[in-house]
CSV table of N, CA and C and ligand atoms in Angstrom, one decimal:
chain,number,residue,atom,x,y,z
A,1,UNK,N,224.5,165.6,171.7
A,1,UNK,CA,223.8,164.5,172.3
A,1,UNK,C,223.7,163.3,171.4
A,2,UNK,N,224.2,162.2,171.9
A,2,UNK,CA,224.1,161.0,171.0
A,2,UNK,C,222.8,160.3,171.2
A,3,UNK,N,222.0,160.6,172.2
A,3,UNK,CA,220.8,159.8,172.5
A,3,UNK,C,219.6,160.6,172.1
A,4,UNK,N,219.3,160.3,170.8
A,4,UNK,CA,218.1,160.9,170.3
A,4,UNK,C,217.1,159.8,170.1
A,5,UNK,N,215.9,159.9,170.7
A,5,UNK,CA,214.9,158.9,170.6
A,5,UNK,C,213.7,159.4,169.9
A,6,UNK,N,213.0,158.6,169.2
A,6,UNK,CA,211.7,159.0,168.8
A,6,UNK,C,210.8,157.8,168.7
A,7,UNK,N,209.6,158.0,168.6
A,7,UNK,CA,208.6,157.0,168.6
A,7,UNK,C,207.7,157.1,167.5
A,8,UNK,N,207.1,156.0,167.1
A,8,UNK,CA,206.0,155.9,166.2
A,8,UNK,C,204.8,155.4,167.0
A,9,UNK,N,203.8,156.1,167.0
A,9,UNK,CA,202.6,155.6,167.7
A,9,UNK,C,201.7,155.1,166.6
A,10,UNK,N,200.9,154.2,166.9
A,10,UNK,CA,200.0,153.6,165.9
A,10,UNK,C,198.6,154.0,166.3
A,11,UNK,N,197.9,154.7,165.4
A,11,UNK,CA,196.5,155.0,165.6
A,11,UNK,C,195.7,154.0,164.9
A,12,UNK,N,195.2,153.1,165.6
A,12,UNK,CA,194.5,151.9,165.0
A,12,UNK,C,193.1,152.3,164.8
A,13,UNK,N,192.5,151.6,163.8
A,13,UNK,CA,191.1,151.8,163.5
A,13,UNK,C,190.8,153.0,162.6
A,14,UNK,N,191.9,153.7,162.3
A,14,UNK,CA,191.7,154.8,161.3
A,14,UNK,C,192.2,154.3,160.0
A,15,UNK,N,192.3,155.3,159.1
A,15,UNK,CA,192.8,154.9,157.7
A,15,UNK,C,194.3,154.6,157.7
A,16,UNK,N,194.7,153.6,158.4
A,16,UNK,CA,196.1,153.2,158.4
A,16,UNK,C,197.0,154.4,158.6
A,17,UNK,N,196.8,155.2,159.6
A,17,UNK,CA,197.6,156.3,159.8
A,17,UNK,C,198.5,156.0,161.0
A,18,UNK,N,199.8,156.3,160.8
A,18,UNK,CA,200.7,156.1,161.9
A,18,UNK,C,201.3,157.4,162.4
A,19,UNK,N,201.7,157.5,163.6
A,19,UNK,CA,202.1,158.7,164.2
A,19,UNK,C,203.5,158.5,164.8
A,20,UNK,N,204.4,159.3,164.4
A,20,UNK,CA,205.8,159.3,165.0
A,20,UNK,C,205.8,160.4,166.1
A,21,UNK,N,205.7,160.1,167.3
A,21,UNK,CA,205.5,161.1,168.4
A,21,UNK,C,206.8,161.7,168.9
A,22,UNK,N,207.8,161.7,168.1
A,22,UNK,CA,209.1,162.1,168.6
A,22,UNK,C,209.2,163.6,168.7
A,23,UNK,N,210.0,164.1,169.6
A,23,UNK,CA,210.4,165.5,169.6
A,23,UNK,C,211.8,165.6,169.1
A,24,UNK,N,212.0,165.0,167.9
A,24,UNK,CA,213.4,164.8,167.4
A,24,UNK,C,213.9,166.1,166.8
A,25,UNK,N,215.0,166.6,167.3
A,25,UNK,CA,215.6,167.8,166.6
A,25,UNK,C,216.0,167.4,165.2
A,26,UNK,N,215.9,168.4,164.3
A,26,UNK,CA,216.3,168.1,162.9
A,26,UNK,C,217.8,167.8,162.9
A,27,UNK,N,218.1,166.8,162.2
A,27,UNK,CA,219.5,166.3,162.0
A,27,UNK,C,220.5,166.7,163.1
A,28,UNK,N,220.1,166.4,164.3
A,28,UNK,CA,221.0,166.6,165.4
A,28,UNK,C,222.2,165.6,165.4
A,29,UNK,N,222.0,164.5,164.7
A,29,UNK,CA,223.0,163.5,164.8
A,29,UNK,C,222.7,162.5,163.6
A,30,UNK,N,223.6,161.7,163.4
A,30,UNK,CA,223.4,160.7,162.3
A,30,UNK,C,224.3,159.5,162.6
A,31,UNK,N,224.1,158.5,161.7
A,31,UNK,CA,224.9,157.2,161.8
A,31,UNK,C,226.0,157.2,160.7
A,32,UNK,N,226.2,158.4,160.1
A,32,UNK,CA,227.1,158.5,159.0
A,32,UNK,C,228.5,158.7,159.5
A,33,UNK,N,229.4,157.8,159.1
A,33,UNK,CA,230.8,158.0,159.5
A,33,UNK,C,231.7,157.9,158.2
A,34,UNK,N,232.5,158.9,158.0
A,34,UNK,CA,233.3,159.0,156.8
A,34,UNK,C,232.5,158.8,155.5
A,35,UNK,N,231.4,159.4,155.5
A,35,UNK,CA,230.6,159.4,154.3
A,35,UNK,C,229.9,158.1,154.0
A,36,UNK,N,229.8,157.2,155.0
A,36,UNK,CA,229.2,155.9,154.8
A,36,UNK,C,228.3,155.5,156.0
A,37,UNK,N,227.3,154.7,155.8
A,37,UNK,CA,226.7,153.9,156.8
A,37,UNK,C,226.9,152.5,156.6
A,38,UNK,N,227.8,151.9,157.4
A,38,UNK,CA,228.1,150.5,157.3
A,38,UNK,C,227.3,149.7,158.3
A,39,UNK,N,226.4,148.8,157.9
A,39,UNK,CA,225.4,148.2,158.8
A,39,UNK,C,225.7,146.7,159.0
A,40,UNK,N,225.2,146.3,160.2
A,40,UNK,CA,225.2,144.8,160.4
A,40,UNK,C,223.7,144.4,160.5
A,41,UNK,N,223.5,143.2,160.3
A,41,UNK,CA,222.1,142.7,160.1
A,41,UNK,C,221.7,141.7,161.1
A,42,UNK,N,220.8,142.1,162.0
A,42,UNK,CA,220.2,141.1,162.9
A,42,UNK,C,218.7,141.2,162.9
A,43,UNK,N,218.1,141.7,161.8
A,43,UNK,CA,216.7,141.8,161.7
A,43,UNK,C,216.1,140.7,160.9
A,44,UNK,N,214.9,140.3,161.2
A,44,UNK,CA,214.2,139.3,160.3
A,44,UNK,C,213.6,139.9,159.1
A,45,UNK,N,213.5,141.3,159.1
A,45,UNK,CA,212.8,142.0,158.1
A,45,UNK,C,213.8,142.4,157.0
A,46,UNK,N,214.4,141.4,156.3
A,46,UNK,CA,215.4,141.7,155.3
A,46,UNK,C,214.9,142.4,154.1
A,47,UNK,N,213.7,142.1,153.7
A,47,UNK,CA,213.1,142.9,152.6
A,47,UNK,C,213.0,144.4,152.9
A,48,UNK,N,212.6,144.7,154.1
A,48,UNK,CA,212.5,146.1,154.5
A,48,UNK,C,213.8,146.8,154.6
A,49,UNK,N,214.8,146.0,155.2
A,49,UNK,CA,216.1,146.6,155.3
A,49,UNK,C,216.7,146.9,154.0
A,50,UNK,N,216.5,145.9,153.0
A,50,UNK,CA,217.1,146.1,151.7
A,50,UNK,C,216.4,147.3,151.0
A,51,UNK,N,215.1,147.4,151.2
A,51,UNK,CA,214.3,148.4,150.6
A,51,UNK,C,214.8,149.8,151.0
A,52,UNK,N,215.0,149.9,152.3
A,52,UNK,CA,215.5,151.2,152.9
A,52,UNK,C,216.8,151.6,152.3
A,53,UNK,N,217.7,150.7,152.2
A,53,UNK,CA,219.0,151.0,151.6
A,53,UNK,C,218.9,151.4,150.1
A,54,UNK,N,218.0,150.6,149.4
A,54,UNK,CA,217.9,150.9,148.0
A,54,UNK,C,217.3,152.3,147.7
A,55,UNK,N,216.3,152.7,148.6
A,55,UNK,CA,215.7,154.0,148.3
A,55,UNK,C,216.5,155.2,148.7
A,56,UNK,N,217.4,155.0,149.7
A,56,UNK,CA,218.3,156.1,150.2
A,56,UNK,C,219.7,156.1,149.6
A,57,UNK,N,220.0,155.0,148.9
A,57,UNK,CA,221.3,155.0,148.2
A,57,UNK,C,221.0,154.7,146.8
A,58,UNK,N,220.7,155.7,146.0
A,58,UNK,CA,220.1,155.5,144.7
A,58,UNK,C,220.6,156.6,143.8
A,59,UNK,N,221.5,156.3,142.9
A,59,UNK,CA,222.1,157.4,142.1
A,59,UNK,C,221.0,157.9,141.1
A,60,UNK,N,220.0,157.2,140.7
A,60,UNK,CA,219.0,157.7,139.8
A,60,UNK,C,218.2,158.8,140.4
A,61,UNK,N,218.1,158.7,141.8
A,61,UNK,CA,217.4,159.8,142.5
A,61,UNK,C,218.3,160.9,143.0
A,62,UNK,N,219.6,160.8,142.7
A,62,UNK,CA,220.6,161.7,143.2
A,62,UNK,C,221.0,161.5,144.6
A,63,UNK,N,220.6,160.4,145.2
A,63,UNK,CA,220.9,160.1,146.6
A,63,UNK,C,222.1,159.2,146.6
A,64,UNK,N,223.3,159.8,146.3
A,64,UNK,CA,224.5,158.9,146.2
A,64,UNK,C,225.6,159.5,147.0
A,65,UNK,N,225.4,160.5,147.9
A,65,UNK,CA,226.5,161.1,148.6
A,65,UNK,C,226.9,160.2,149.8
A,66,UNK,N,226.0,159.5,150.4
A,66,UNK,CA,226.3,158.7,151.5
A,66,UNK,C,226.2,157.2,151.1
A,67,UNK,N,227.3,156.5,151.1
A,67,UNK,CA,227.2,155.1,150.7
A,67,UNK,C,226.6,154.3,151.9
A,68,UNK,N,225.7,153.4,151.5
A,68,UNK,CA,225.0,152.6,152.5
A,68,UNK,C,225.2,151.1,152.1
A,69,UNK,N,225.9,150.4,153.0
A,69,UNK,CA,226.2,149.0,152.6
A,69,UNK,C,226.6,148.2,153.9
A,70,UNK,N,226.6,146.9,153.7
A,70,UNK,CA,227.0,146.0,154.8
A,70,UNK,C,228.4,146.3,155.2
A,71,UNK,N,228.6,146.3,156.5
A,71,UNK,CA,230.0,146.4,157.1
A,71,UNK,C,230.8,145.2,156.7
A,72,UNK,N,232.0,145.5,156.2
A,72,UNK,CA,232.9,144.3,155.8
A,72,UNK,C,233.3,143.6,157.1
A,73,UNK,N,233.7,142.4,156.9
A,73,UNK,CA,234.2,141.6,158.1
A,73,UNK,C,235.3,142.4,158.7
A,74,UNK,N,235.3,142.3,160.0
A,74,UNK,CA,236.4,142.9,160.9
A,74,UNK,C,236.2,144.5,160.9
A,75,UNK,N,235.2,145.0,160.4
A,75,UNK,CA,234.9,146.4,160.5
A,75,UNK,C,233.7,146.6,161.4
A,76,UNK,N,233.9,147.5,162.4
A,76,UNK,CA,232.8,147.8,163.3
A,76,UNK,C,231.7,148.5,162.5
A,77,UNK,N,230.4,148.0,162.6
A,77,UNK,CA,229.3,148.6,161.9
A,77,UNK,C,229.0,150.0,162.5
A,78,UNK,N,228.5,150.9,161.7
A,78,UNK,CA,228.0,152.2,162.2
A,78,UNK,C,226.6,152.0,162.7
A,79,UNK,N,225.9,151.1,162.2
A,79,UNK,CA,224.4,150.9,162.5
A,79,UNK,C,224.1,149.4,162.5
A,80,UNK,N,223.3,149.1,163.5
A,80,UNK,CA,222.9,147.7,163.6
A,80,UNK,C,221.4,147.6,163.4
A,81,UNK,N,220.9,146.8,162.5
A,81,UNK,CA,219.5,146.5,162.3
A,81,UNK,C,219.1,145.4,163.2
A,82,UNK,N,218.1,145.6,164.1
A,82,UNK,CA,217.7,144.5,164.9
A,82,UNK,C,216.2,144.6,165.3
A,83,UNK,N,215.7,143.6,165.9
A,83,UNK,CA,214.3,143.5,166.2
A,83,UNK,C,214.2,143.4,167.8
A,84,UNK,N,213.1,144.0,168.2
A,84,UNK,CA,212.6,143.7,169.6
A,84,UNK,C,211.1,143.5,169.6
A,85,UNK,N,210.7,142.7,170.5
A,85,UNK,CA,209.2,142.6,170.7
A,85,UNK,C,208.8,143.5,171.8
A,86,UNK,N,208.1,144.6,171.5
A,86,UNK,CA,207.8,145.6,172.5
A,86,UNK,C,206.3,145.9,172.5
A,87,UNK,N,205.5,144.9,173.0
A,87,UNK,CA,204.0,145.1,173.1
A,87,UNK,C,203.6,146.3,174.0
A,88,UNK,N,204.6,146.8,174.8
A,88,UNK,CA,204.3,147.8,175.7
A,88,UNK,C,204.4,149.2,175.2
A,89,UNK,N,204.8,149.4,173.9
A,89,UNK,CA,205.0,150.7,173.3
A,89,UNK,C,204.2,150.9,172.1
A,90,UNK,N,204.1,152.1,171.6
A,90,UNK,CA,203.3,152.4,170.4
A,90,UNK,C,204.2,152.5,169.2
A,91,UNK,N,205.5,152.6,169.3
A,91,UNK,CA,206.3,152.8,168.1
A,91,UNK,C,206.5,151.4,167.3
A,92,UNK,N,206.6,151.6,166.0
A,92,UNK,CA,206.9,150.4,165.2
A,92,UNK,C,208.4,150.3,164.9
A,93,UNK,N,209.0,151.4,164.9
A,93,UNK,CA,210.5,151.4,164.6
A,93,UNK,C,211.1,152.6,165.4
A,94,UNK,N,212.4,152.4,165.6
A,94,UNK,CA,213.1,153.4,166.4
A,94,UNK,C,214.6,153.5,165.9
A,95,UNK,N,215.1,154.7,165.7
A,95,UNK,CA,216.5,154.8,165.5
A,95,UNK,C,217.1,155.3,166.9
A,96,UNK,N,218.2,154.8,167.2
A,96,UNK,CA,218.8,155.2,168.5
A,96,UNK,C,220.3,155.3,168.3
A,97,UNK,N,220.9,156.4,168.8
A,97,UNK,CA,222.3,156.6,168.7
A,97,UNK,C,223.0,155.7,169.7
A,98,UNK,N,224.3,155.6,169.5
A,98,UNK,CA,225.2,154.7,170.4
A,98,UNK,C,225.2,155.2,171.8
A,99,UNK,N,226.1,154.8,172.7
A,99,UNK,CA,227.5,154.4,172.4
A,99,UNK,C,227.5,153.0,171.7
A,100,UNK,N,228.6,152.8,171.0
A,100,UNK,CA,228.7,151.6,170.1
A,100,UNK,C,227.9,151.9,168.9
A,101,UNK,N,227.6,150.9,168.1
A,101,UNK,CA,226.8,151.2,166.9
A,101,UNK,C,225.5,151.8,167.2
A,102,UNK,N,225.0,152.7,166.4
A,102,UNK,CA,223.6,153.1,166.4
A,102,UNK,C,222.7,151.9,166.1
A,103,UNK,N,221.5,152.1,166.4
A,103,UNK,CA,220.5,151.0,166.1
A,103,UNK,C,219.3,151.5,165.4
A,104,UNK,N,218.8,150.6,164.5
A,104,UNK,CA,217.4,150.7,164.0
A,104,UNK,C,216.7,149.5,164.6
A,105,UNK,N,215.7,149.7,165.4
A,105,UNK,CA,215.0,148.6,166.0
A,105,UNK,C,213.6,148.5,165.4
A,106,UNK,N,213.3,147.3,164.9
A,106,UNK,CA,212.0,147.0,164.4
A,106,UNK,C,211.2,146.3,165.4
A,107,UNK,N,210.0,146.8,165.7
A,107,UNK,CA,209.2,146.3,166.8
A,107,UNK,C,208.3,145.1,166.3
A,108,UNK,N,208.7,143.9,166.6
A,108,UNK,CA,208.0,142.7,166.1
A,108,UNK,C,206.6,142.6,166.6
A,109,UNK,N,206.4,143.2,167.8
A,109,UNK,CA,205.0,143.2,168.3
A,109,UNK,C,204.0,143.9,167.5
A,110,UNK,N,204.4,144.8,166.6
A,110,UNK,CA,203.5,145.5,165.7
A,110,UNK,C,203.8,145.2,164.3
A,111,UNK,N,205.0,144.8,163.9
A,111,UNK,CA,205.4,144.5,162.5
A,111,UNK,C,205.4,143.0,162.2
A,112,UNK,N,205.3,142.2,163.1
A,112,UNK,CA,205.4,140.7,162.9
A,112,UNK,C,204.2,140.2,162.1
A,113,UNK,N,204.3,139.0,161.6
A,113,UNK,CA,203.2,138.4,160.9
A,113,UNK,C,201.9,138.4,161.7
A,114,UNK,N,200.8,138.8,161.2
A,114,UNK,CA,199.5,138.8,161.9
A,114,UNK,C,199.3,140.0,162.8
A,115,UNK,N,200.3,140.9,162.9
A,115,UNK,CA,200.3,142.0,163.8
A,115,UNK,C,199.7,143.2,163.1
A,116,UNK,N,199.3,144.3,163.8
A,116,UNK,CA,198.6,145.4,163.1
A,116,UNK,C,199.3,146.0,161.9
A,117,UNK,N,200.7,146.0,162.0
A,117,UNK,CA,201.4,146.6,160.9
A,117,UNK,C,202.3,145.6,160.2
A,118,UNK,N,201.8,144.3,160.2
A,118,UNK,CA,202.6,143.2,159.7
A,118,UNK,C,202.5,143.0,158.2
A,119,UNK,N,202.7,144.1,157.5
A,119,UNK,CA,202.6,144.0,156.0
A,119,UNK,C,204.0,144.5,155.4
A,120,UNK,N,204.2,144.1,154.2
A,120,UNK,CA,205.4,144.5,153.5
A,120,UNK,C,205.5,146.0,153.4
A,121,UNK,N,204.4,146.7,153.1
A,121,UNK,CA,204.4,148.1,153.0
A,121,UNK,C,204.7,148.8,154.3
A,122,UNK,N,204.1,148.4,155.4
A,122,UNK,CA,204.5,149.1,156.6
A,122,UNK,C,205.9,148.8,157.1
A,123,UNK,N,206.4,147.6,156.8
A,123,UNK,CA,207.7,147.3,157.2
A,123,UNK,C,208.7,148.1,156.4
A,124,UNK,N,208.5,148.2,155.1
A,124,UNK,CA,209.3,149.0,154.3
A,124,UNK,C,209.3,150.5,154.7
A,125,UNK,N,208.1,151.0,154.9
A,125,UNK,CA,208.0,152.4,155.3
A,125,UNK,C,208.7,152.7,156.6
A,126,UNK,N,208.5,151.8,157.5
A,126,UNK,CA,209.2,151.9,158.8
A,126,UNK,C,210.7,151.9,158.7
A,127,UNK,N,211.2,150.9,157.9
A,127,UNK,CA,212.7,150.8,157.8
A,127,UNK,C,213.2,152.1,157.1
A,128,UNK,N,212.5,152.5,156.0
A,128,UNK,CA,213.0,153.7,155.3
A,128,UNK,C,213.0,154.9,156.1
A,129,UNK,N,211.9,155.1,156.9
A,129,UNK,CA,211.8,156.2,157.8
A,129,UNK,C,213.0,156.2,158.8
A,130,UNK,N,213.2,155.1,159.4
A,130,UNK,CA,214.3,155.0,160.4
A,130,UNK,C,215.6,155.2,159.8
A,131,UNK,N,215.9,154.7,158.6
A,131,UNK,CA,217.1,154.9,157.9
A,131,UNK,C,217.3,156.4,157.6
A,132,UNK,N,216.2,157.1,157.3
A,132,UNK,CA,216.3,158.5,157.2
A,132,UNK,C,216.8,159.2,158.4
A,133,UNK,N,216.4,158.8,159.6
A,133,UNK,CA,216.9,159.3,160.8
A,133,UNK,C,218.4,159.0,160.9
A,134,UNK,N,218.8,157.8,160.5
A,134,UNK,CA,220.2,157.4,160.6
A,134,UNK,C,221.0,158.3,159.7
A,135,UNK,N,220.4,158.8,158.6
A,135,UNK,CA,221.1,159.8,157.7
A,135,UNK,C,221.1,161.2,158.3
A,136,UNK,N,220.5,161.4,159.5
A,136,UNK,CA,220.5,162.7,160.1
A,136,UNK,C,219.3,163.5,159.9
A,137,UNK,N,218.3,163.0,159.2
A,137,UNK,CA,217.1,163.8,158.9
A,137,UNK,C,216.1,163.7,160.0
A,138,UNK,N,215.6,164.8,160.4
A,138,UNK,CA,214.5,164.9,161.4
A,138,UNK,C,213.2,164.8,160.8
A,139,UNK,N,212.1,165.1,161.5
A,139,UNK,CA,210.8,165.0,161.0
A,139,UNK,C,210.5,166.1,160.1
A,140,UNK,N,209.8,165.8,159.0
A,140,UNK,CA,209.4,166.8,158.0
A,140,UNK,C,207.9,166.9,157.9
A,141,UNK,N,207.4,167.6,156.9
A,141,UNK,CA,206.0,167.9,156.8
A,141,UNK,C,205.2,166.7,156.3
A,142,UNK,N,203.9,166.9,156.4
A,142,UNK,CA,202.9,165.9,156.1
A,142,UNK,C,203.1,165.5,154.6
A,143,UNK,N,203.0,164.2,154.4
A,143,UNK,CA,203.1,163.7,153.0
A,143,UNK,C,204.5,163.2,152.7
A,144,UNK,N,205.5,163.6,153.5
A,144,UNK,CA,206.9,163.1,153.3
A,144,UNK,C,207.1,161.8,154.0
A,145,UNK,N,208.1,161.1,153.5
A,145,UNK,CA,208.5,159.8,154.2
A,145,UNK,C,208.9,160.1,155.7
A,146,UNK,N,209.5,161.3,155.9
A,146,UNK,CA,210.0,161.6,157.3
A,146,UNK,C,208.9,162.4,158.1
A,147,UNK,N,207.7,162.4,157.6
A,147,UNK,CA,206.6,163.0,158.4
A,147,UNK,C,206.4,162.3,159.7
A,148,UNK,N,206.0,163.1,160.7
A,148,UNK,CA,205.7,162.5,161.9
A,148,UNK,C,204.4,161.7,161.9
A,149,UNK,N,203.5,162.1,161.0
A,149,UNK,CA,202.2,161.4,160.7
A,149,UNK,C,202.2,161.0,159.2
A,150,UNK,N,202.0,159.8,158.9
A,150,UNK,CA,201.9,159.5,157.5
A,150,UNK,C,201.1,158.2,157.3
A,151,UNK,N,200.7,158.0,156.1
A,151,UNK,CA,200.0,156.8,155.7
A,151,UNK,C,200.8,156.0,154.8
A,152,UNK,N,200.6,154.7,154.9
A,152,UNK,CA,201.5,153.8,154.1
A,152,UNK,C,201.3,154.0,152.6
A,153,UNK,N,200.2,154.6,152.2
A,153,UNK,CA,200.0,154.7,150.8
A,153,UNK,C,200.5,156.0,150.2
A,154,UNK,N,201.1,156.8,151.1
A,154,UNK,CA,201.7,158.1,150.6
A,154,UNK,C,203.2,157.8,150.3
A,155,UNK,N,203.5,158.0,149.0
A,155,UNK,CA,204.9,157.9,148.7
A,155,UNK,C,205.4,156.5,148.5
A,156,UNK,N,204.7,155.6,148.9
A,156,UNK,CA,205.1,154.2,148.8
A,156,UNK,C,206.4,153.8,149.5
A,157,UNK,N,206.7,154.5,150.6
A,157,UNK,CA,207.9,154.2,151.3
A,157,UNK,C,209.2,154.7,150.7
A,158,UNK,N,209.0,155.6,149.8
A,158,UNK,CA,210.2,156.2,149.1
A,158,UNK,C,210.4,157.7,149.6
A,159,UNK,N,211.6,158.2,149.6
A,159,UNK,CA,211.8,159.6,149.8
A,159,UNK,C,211.1,160.4,148.8
A,160,UNK,N,210.4,161.4,149.3
A,160,UNK,CA,209.7,162.4,148.4
A,160,UNK,C,210.7,163.5,148.1
A,161,UNK,N,210.2,164.4,147.3
A,161,UNK,CA,211.0,165.6,147.0
A,161,UNK,C,211.4,166.3,148.2
A,162,UNK,N,210.5,166.4,149.2
A,162,UNK,CA,210.9,167.1,150.5
A,162,UNK,C,211.9,166.3,151.2
A,163,UNK,N,211.8,165.0,151.2
A,163,UNK,CA,212.9,164.2,151.9
A,163,UNK,C,214.2,164.4,151.2
A,164,UNK,N,214.2,164.4,149.9
A,164,UNK,CA,215.4,164.5,149.2
A,164,UNK,C,216.1,165.8,149.4
A,165,UNK,N,215.3,166.8,149.5
A,165,UNK,CA,215.8,168.2,149.7
A,165,UNK,C,216.5,168.2,151.1
A,166,UNK,N,215.9,167.6,152.1
A,166,UNK,CA,216.6,167.5,153.4
A,166,UNK,C,217.9,166.8,153.3
A,167,UNK,N,217.9,165.7,152.6
A,167,UNK,CA,219.2,164.9,152.4
A,167,UNK,C,220.2,165.8,151.8
A,168,UNK,N,219.9,166.6,150.8
A,168,UNK,CA,220.9,167.4,150.1
A,168,UNK,C,221.3,168.5,150.9
A,169,UNK,N,220.5,169.1,151.8
A,169,UNK,CA,220.9,170.1,152.7
A,169,UNK,C,222.0,169.6,153.6
A,170,UNK,N,221.9,168.3,154.0
A,170,UNK,CA,222.9,167.7,154.9
A,170,UNK,C,224.2,167.3,154.1
A,171,UNK,N,224.0,166.7,153.0
A,171,UNK,CA,225.1,165.9,152.4
A,171,UNK,C,225.5,166.5,151.0
A,172,UNK,N,224.8,167.5,150.6
A,172,UNK,CA,225.3,168.2,149.3
A,172,UNK,C,224.6,167.5,148.1
B,201,ZN,ZN1,210.6,159.3,163.1
């Protein structure tokens, strides 16, 4: 199945807790092709996009099996970063499989300036969580970056030991 969807719901008014309400199967799919994720950029959240790539493609953390970088000219991207304004939904970010390039969608209705999750921390965590799905990682336990429920102050938007273990199970 190429069409794996998941959602992040926002529980507002609590201690900045967000919920990813996906029933996402663990690593059912990924955006990795030939050991790489080559992305194209149509998101306004460049800081978050760069953050996500930096934390998941980081030789100091041992996360160097899957190269993550911009698609060269004339090369079809594996993953497209883009934005949608979706005030009708509860998710802040979404990874979605193709056909065509897979997508990470950032929900500007929640992540935009002045919106409930319109901070650098939430944008980074959202982007890093979604890029984890692009790497084929499903939801993990509480306290991990890939947790279905997490707080922005846990892990600082970086893969935890649990997240890294899941990466290594997939990619060695
Ligand atoms: Zn998720």
